[in-house]
Tab-separated table of C-alpha atoms and ligand atoms in Angstrom:
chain	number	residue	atom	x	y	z
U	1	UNK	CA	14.020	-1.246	27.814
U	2	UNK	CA	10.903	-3.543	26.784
U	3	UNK	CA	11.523	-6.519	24.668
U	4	UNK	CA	9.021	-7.262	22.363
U	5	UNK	CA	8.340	-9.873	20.134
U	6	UNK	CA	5.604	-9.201	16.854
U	7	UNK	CA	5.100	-9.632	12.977
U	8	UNK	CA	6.948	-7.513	10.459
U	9	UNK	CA	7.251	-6.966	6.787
U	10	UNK	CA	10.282	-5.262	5.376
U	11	UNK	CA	9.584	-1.859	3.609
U	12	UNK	CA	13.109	-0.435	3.071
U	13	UNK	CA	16.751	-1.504	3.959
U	14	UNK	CA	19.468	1.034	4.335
U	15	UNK	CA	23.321	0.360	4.917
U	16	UNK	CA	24.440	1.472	8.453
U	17	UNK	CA	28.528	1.811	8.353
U	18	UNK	CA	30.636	-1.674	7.285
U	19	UNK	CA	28.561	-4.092	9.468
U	20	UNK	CA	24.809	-2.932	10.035
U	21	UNK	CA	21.755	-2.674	8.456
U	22	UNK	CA	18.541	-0.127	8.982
U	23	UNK	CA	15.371	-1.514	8.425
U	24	UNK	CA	12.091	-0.149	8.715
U	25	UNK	CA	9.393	-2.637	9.398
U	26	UNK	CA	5.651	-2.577	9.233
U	27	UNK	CA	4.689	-4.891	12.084
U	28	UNK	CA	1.338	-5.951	13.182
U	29	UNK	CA	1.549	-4.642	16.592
U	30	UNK	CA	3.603	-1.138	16.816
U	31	UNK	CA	3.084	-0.107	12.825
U	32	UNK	CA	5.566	0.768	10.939
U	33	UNK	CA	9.357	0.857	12.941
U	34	UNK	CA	13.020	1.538	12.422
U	35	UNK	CA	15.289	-0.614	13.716
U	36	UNK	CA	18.992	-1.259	13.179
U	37	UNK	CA	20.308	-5.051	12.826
U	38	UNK	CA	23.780	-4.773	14.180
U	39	UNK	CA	26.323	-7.092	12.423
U	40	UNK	CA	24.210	-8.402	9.570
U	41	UNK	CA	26.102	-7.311	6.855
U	42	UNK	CA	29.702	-9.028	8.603
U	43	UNK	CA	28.061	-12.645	9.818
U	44	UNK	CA	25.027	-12.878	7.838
U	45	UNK	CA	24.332	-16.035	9.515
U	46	UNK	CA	23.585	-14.377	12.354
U	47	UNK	CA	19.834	-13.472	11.465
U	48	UNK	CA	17.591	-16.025	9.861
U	49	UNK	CA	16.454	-13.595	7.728
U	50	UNK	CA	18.029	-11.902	4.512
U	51	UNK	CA	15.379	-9.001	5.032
U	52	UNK	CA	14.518	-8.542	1.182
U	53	UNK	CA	11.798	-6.219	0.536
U	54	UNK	CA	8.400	-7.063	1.502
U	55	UNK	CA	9.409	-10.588	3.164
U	56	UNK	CA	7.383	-11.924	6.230
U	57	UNK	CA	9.777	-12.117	9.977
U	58	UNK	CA	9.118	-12.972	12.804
U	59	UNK	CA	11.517	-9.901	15.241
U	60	UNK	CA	12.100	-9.287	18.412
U	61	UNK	CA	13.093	-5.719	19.293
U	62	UNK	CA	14.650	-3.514	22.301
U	63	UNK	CA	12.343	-0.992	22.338
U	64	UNK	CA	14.001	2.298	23.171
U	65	UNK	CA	11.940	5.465	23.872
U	66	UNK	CA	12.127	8.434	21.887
U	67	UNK	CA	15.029	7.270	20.312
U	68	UNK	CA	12.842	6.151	17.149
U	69	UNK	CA	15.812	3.369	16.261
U	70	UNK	CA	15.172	0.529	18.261
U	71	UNK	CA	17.970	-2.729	18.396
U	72	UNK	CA	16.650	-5.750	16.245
U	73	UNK	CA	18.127	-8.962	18.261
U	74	UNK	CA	16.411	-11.781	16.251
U	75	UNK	CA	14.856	-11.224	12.857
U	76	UNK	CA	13.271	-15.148	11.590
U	77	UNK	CA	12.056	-15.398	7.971
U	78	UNK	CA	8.554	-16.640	8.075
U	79	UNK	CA	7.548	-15.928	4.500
U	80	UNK	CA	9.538	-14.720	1.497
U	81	UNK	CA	6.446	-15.292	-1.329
U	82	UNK	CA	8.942	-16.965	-3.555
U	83	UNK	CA	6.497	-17.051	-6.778
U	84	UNK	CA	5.567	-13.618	-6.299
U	85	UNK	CA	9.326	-12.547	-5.737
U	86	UNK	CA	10.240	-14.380	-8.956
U	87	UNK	CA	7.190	-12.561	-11.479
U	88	UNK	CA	8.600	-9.491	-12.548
U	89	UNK	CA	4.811	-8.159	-13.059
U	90	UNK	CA	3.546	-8.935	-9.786
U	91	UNK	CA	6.961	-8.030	-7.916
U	92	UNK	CA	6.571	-5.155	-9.319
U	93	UNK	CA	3.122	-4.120	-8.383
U	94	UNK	CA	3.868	-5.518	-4.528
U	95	UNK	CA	6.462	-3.014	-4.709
U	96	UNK	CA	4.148	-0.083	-4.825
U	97	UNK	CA	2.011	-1.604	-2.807
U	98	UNK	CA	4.796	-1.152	0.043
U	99	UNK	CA	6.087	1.873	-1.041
U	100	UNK	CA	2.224	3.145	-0.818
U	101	UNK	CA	2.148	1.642	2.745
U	102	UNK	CA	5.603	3.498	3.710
U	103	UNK	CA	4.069	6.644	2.303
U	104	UNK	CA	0.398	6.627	3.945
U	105	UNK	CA	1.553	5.570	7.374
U	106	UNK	CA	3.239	7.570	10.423
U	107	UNK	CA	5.839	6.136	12.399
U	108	UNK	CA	4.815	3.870	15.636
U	109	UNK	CA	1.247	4.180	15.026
U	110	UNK	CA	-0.422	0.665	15.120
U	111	UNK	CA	-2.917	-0.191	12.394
U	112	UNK	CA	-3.513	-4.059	12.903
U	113	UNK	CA	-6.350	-4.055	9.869
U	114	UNK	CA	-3.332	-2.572	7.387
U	115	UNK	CA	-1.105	-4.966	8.380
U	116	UNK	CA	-3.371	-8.262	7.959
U	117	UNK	CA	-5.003	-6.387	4.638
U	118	UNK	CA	-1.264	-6.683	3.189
U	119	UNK	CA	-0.547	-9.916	4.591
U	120	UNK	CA	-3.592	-11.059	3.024
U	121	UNK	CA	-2.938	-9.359	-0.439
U	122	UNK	CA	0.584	-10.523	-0.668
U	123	UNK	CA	-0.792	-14.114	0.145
U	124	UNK	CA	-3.177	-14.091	-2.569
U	125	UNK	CA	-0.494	-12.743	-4.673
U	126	UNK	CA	1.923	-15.175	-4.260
U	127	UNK	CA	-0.865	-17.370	-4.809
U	128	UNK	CA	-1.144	-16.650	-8.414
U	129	UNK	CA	-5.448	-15.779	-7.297
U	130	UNK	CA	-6.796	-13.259	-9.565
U	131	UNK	CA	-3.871	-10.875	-8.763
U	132	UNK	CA	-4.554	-8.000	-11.726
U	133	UNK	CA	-7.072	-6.391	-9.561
U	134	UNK	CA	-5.213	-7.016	-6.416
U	135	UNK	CA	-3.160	-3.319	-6.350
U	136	UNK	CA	-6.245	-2.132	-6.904
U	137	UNK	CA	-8.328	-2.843	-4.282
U	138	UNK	CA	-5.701	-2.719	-2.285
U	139	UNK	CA	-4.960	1.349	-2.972
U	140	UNK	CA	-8.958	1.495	-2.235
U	141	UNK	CA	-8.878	-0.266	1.095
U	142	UNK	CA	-5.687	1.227	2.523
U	143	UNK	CA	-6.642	4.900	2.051
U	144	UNK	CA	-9.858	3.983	3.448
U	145	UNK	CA	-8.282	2.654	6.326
U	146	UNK	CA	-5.616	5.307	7.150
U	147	UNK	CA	-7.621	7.897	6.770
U	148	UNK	CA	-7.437	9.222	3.136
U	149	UNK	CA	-11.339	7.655	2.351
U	150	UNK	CA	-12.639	9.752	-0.359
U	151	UNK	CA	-16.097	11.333	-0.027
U	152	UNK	CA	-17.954	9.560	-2.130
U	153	UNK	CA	-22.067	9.393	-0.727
U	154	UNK	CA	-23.079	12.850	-1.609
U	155	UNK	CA	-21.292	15.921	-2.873
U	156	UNK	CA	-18.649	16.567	-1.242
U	157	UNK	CA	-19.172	20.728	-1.155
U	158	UNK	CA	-23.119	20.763	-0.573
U	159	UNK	CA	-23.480	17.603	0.817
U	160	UNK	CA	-26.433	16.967	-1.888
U	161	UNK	CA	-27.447	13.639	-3.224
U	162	UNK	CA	-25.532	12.725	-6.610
U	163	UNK	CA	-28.491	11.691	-9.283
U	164	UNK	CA	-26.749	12.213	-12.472
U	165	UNK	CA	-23.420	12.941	-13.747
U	166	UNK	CA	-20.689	13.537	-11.301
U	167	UNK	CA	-16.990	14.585	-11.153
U	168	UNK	CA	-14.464	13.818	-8.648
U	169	UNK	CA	-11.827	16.584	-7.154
U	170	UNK	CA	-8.298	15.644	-5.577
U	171	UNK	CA	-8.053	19.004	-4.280
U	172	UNK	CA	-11.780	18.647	-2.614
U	173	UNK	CA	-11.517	15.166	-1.529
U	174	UNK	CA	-14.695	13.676	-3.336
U	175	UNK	CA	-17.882	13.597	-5.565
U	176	UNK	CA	-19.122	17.221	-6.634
U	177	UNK	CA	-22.937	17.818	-8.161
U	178	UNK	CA	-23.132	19.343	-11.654
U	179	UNK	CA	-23.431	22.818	-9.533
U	180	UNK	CA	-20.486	22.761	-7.819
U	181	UNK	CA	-18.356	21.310	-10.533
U	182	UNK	CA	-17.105	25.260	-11.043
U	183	UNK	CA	-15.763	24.572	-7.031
U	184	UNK	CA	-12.588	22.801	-8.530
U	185	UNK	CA	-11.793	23.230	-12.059
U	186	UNK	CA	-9.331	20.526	-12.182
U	187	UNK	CA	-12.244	18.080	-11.276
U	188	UNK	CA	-12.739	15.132	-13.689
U	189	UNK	CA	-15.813	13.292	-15.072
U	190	UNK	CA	-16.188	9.745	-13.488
U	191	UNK	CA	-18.599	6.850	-14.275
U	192	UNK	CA	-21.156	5.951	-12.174
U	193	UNK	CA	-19.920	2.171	-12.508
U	194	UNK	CA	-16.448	4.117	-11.210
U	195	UNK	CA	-18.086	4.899	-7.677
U	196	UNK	CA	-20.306	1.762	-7.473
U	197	UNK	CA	-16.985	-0.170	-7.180
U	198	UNK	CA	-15.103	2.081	-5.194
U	199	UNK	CA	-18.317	1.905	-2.382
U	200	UNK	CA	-18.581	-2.539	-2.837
U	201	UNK	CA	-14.379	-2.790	-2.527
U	202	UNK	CA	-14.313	-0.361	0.573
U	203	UNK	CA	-17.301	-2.566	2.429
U	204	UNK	CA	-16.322	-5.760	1.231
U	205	UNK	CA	-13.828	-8.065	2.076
U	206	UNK	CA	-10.606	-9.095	0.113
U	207	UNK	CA	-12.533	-12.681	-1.503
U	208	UNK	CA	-15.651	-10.541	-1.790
U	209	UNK	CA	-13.342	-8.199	-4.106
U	210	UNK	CA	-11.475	-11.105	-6.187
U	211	UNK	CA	-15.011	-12.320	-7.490
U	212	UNK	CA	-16.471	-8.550	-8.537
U	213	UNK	CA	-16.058	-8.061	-12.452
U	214	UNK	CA	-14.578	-5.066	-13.162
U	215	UNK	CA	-14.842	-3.795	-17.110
U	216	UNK	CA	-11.887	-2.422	-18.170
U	217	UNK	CA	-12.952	0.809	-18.900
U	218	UNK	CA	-14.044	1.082	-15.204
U	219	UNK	CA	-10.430	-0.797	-14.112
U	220	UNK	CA	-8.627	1.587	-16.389
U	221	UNK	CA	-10.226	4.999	-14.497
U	222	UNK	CA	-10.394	3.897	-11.232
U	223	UNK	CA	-6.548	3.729	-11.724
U	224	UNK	CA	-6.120	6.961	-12.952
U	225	UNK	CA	-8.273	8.097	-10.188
U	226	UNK	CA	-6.539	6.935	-7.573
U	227	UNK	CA	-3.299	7.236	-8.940
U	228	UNK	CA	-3.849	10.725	-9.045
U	229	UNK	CA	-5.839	10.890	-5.373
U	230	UNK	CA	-2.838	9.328	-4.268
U	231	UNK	CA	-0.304	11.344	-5.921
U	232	UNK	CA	-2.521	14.672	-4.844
U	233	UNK	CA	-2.106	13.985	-1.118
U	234	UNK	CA	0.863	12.489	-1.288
U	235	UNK	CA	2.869	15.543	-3.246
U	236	UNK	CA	4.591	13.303	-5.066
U	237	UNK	CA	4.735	10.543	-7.356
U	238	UNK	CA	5.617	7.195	-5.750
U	239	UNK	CA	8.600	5.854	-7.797
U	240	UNK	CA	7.501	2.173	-8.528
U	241	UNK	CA	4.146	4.395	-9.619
U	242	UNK	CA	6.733	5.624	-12.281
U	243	UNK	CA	8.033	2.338	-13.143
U	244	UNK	CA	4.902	0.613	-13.375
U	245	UNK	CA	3.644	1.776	-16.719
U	246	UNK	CA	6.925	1.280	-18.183
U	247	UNK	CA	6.984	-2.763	-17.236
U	248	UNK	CA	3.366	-3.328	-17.952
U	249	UNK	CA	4.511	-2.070	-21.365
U	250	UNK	CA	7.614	-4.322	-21.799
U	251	UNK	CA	5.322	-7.457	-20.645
U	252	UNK	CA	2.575	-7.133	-23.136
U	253	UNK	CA	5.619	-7.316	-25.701
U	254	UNK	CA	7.188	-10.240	-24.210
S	1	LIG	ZN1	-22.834	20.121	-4.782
């Protein structure tokens, strides 16, 4: 059995009998993982980790083929992004952000750029640095990186140039041209401004990002867009993406 040794952030913890816990990790070098912690919940001393959602560890694993539970021996907390932790708002929005990453990823399928993308926008969270449009770009560069990019260069049916207005279909995948709006029915108009920053988030880096203004008109549908992108190939509603509106609401009263 190889013993490895890489990054991790904690997606979900699940109770295992009296004593153990199951964790499933998103590392930086074997994607996301399951992996049981035997004894935790008896001598929590034994770990250096409490293994709260979304914390930074250091693990080191037994890797066991085809068995898709491998043994945690050491799990060391690196980073627990205390501030963030402790701001209902933002803990709230990294909490989606990991659900999202559960939901987009396959098991055991390494994706180094989504792991240091969420390192970096946890960081910047916990940072307090121009967080608000943080989920967002963050939904925009992780579907772009596991594979759920939507078309957005041309029409997405007959591959023509988009000149004018535009609307974008879930069910298509991307822009369509006034004539082949009847293709999907459900499609929806979307600004020009809409696409322009969809196009500058996926080529730009995550500082590049921070600094672009974003109206909120343009903020306000690009969520709904790729809310419901997300929710479309997904088949279901994430269930911090049901929460969400609920505490955003509660806030702006507080
Ligand atoms: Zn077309």
């Amino acid at each position: 059995m190889p013993i490895n040794k890489t990054q991790a952030l904690v997606l979900r913890t699940f109770d295992f009998r009296e004593t153990s816990l199951i964790v499933s990790f998103y590392t930086k070098d074997f994607g996301k993982i399951h992996g049981i912690l035997k004894g935790i919940r008896t001598e929590p001393d034994k770990f250096a980790s409490t293994l709260e959602p979304f914390s930074h560890n250091e693990i080191i694993f037994y890797q066991k083929k085809n068995a898709g539970l491998h043994l945690v021996s050491a799990c060391d907390l690196k980073n627990n992004f205390l501030s963030l932790r402790n701001d209902m708002y933002r803990f709230g929005h990294a909490s989606f952000m990991m659900e999202l990453l559960d939901a987009l990823t396959p098991l055991e399928d390494k994706n180094e750029a989504i792991f240091d993308l969420t390192m970096e926008c946890l960081s910047h969270m916990d940072m307090n640095i121009n967080y608000e449009k943080i989920p967002t770009i963050y939904k925009i560069k992780i579907l772009s990186l596991s594979g759920f990019k939507p078309h957005l260069n041309s029409c997405v049916c007959c591959n023509d140039r988009i000149l004018s207005q535009s609307k974008f279909s879930n069910y298509l995948g991307g822009l369509l041209c006034p004539r082949c709006f009847k293709k999907d029915v459900k499609a929806t108009l979307i600004f020009r401004g809409t696409v322009a920053s969809i196009s500058y988030i996926e080529k730009n880096d995550l500082s590049n990002n921070l600094r672009l203004g974003l109206n909120p008109q343009i903020k306000r549908e690009l969520d709904n867009l790729l809310n419901s992108f997300i929710e479309f190939h997904l088949e279901k509603k994430l269930k911090t993406q049901r929460v969400l509106p609920y505490l955003e609401n509660v806030l702006e009263k507080v």
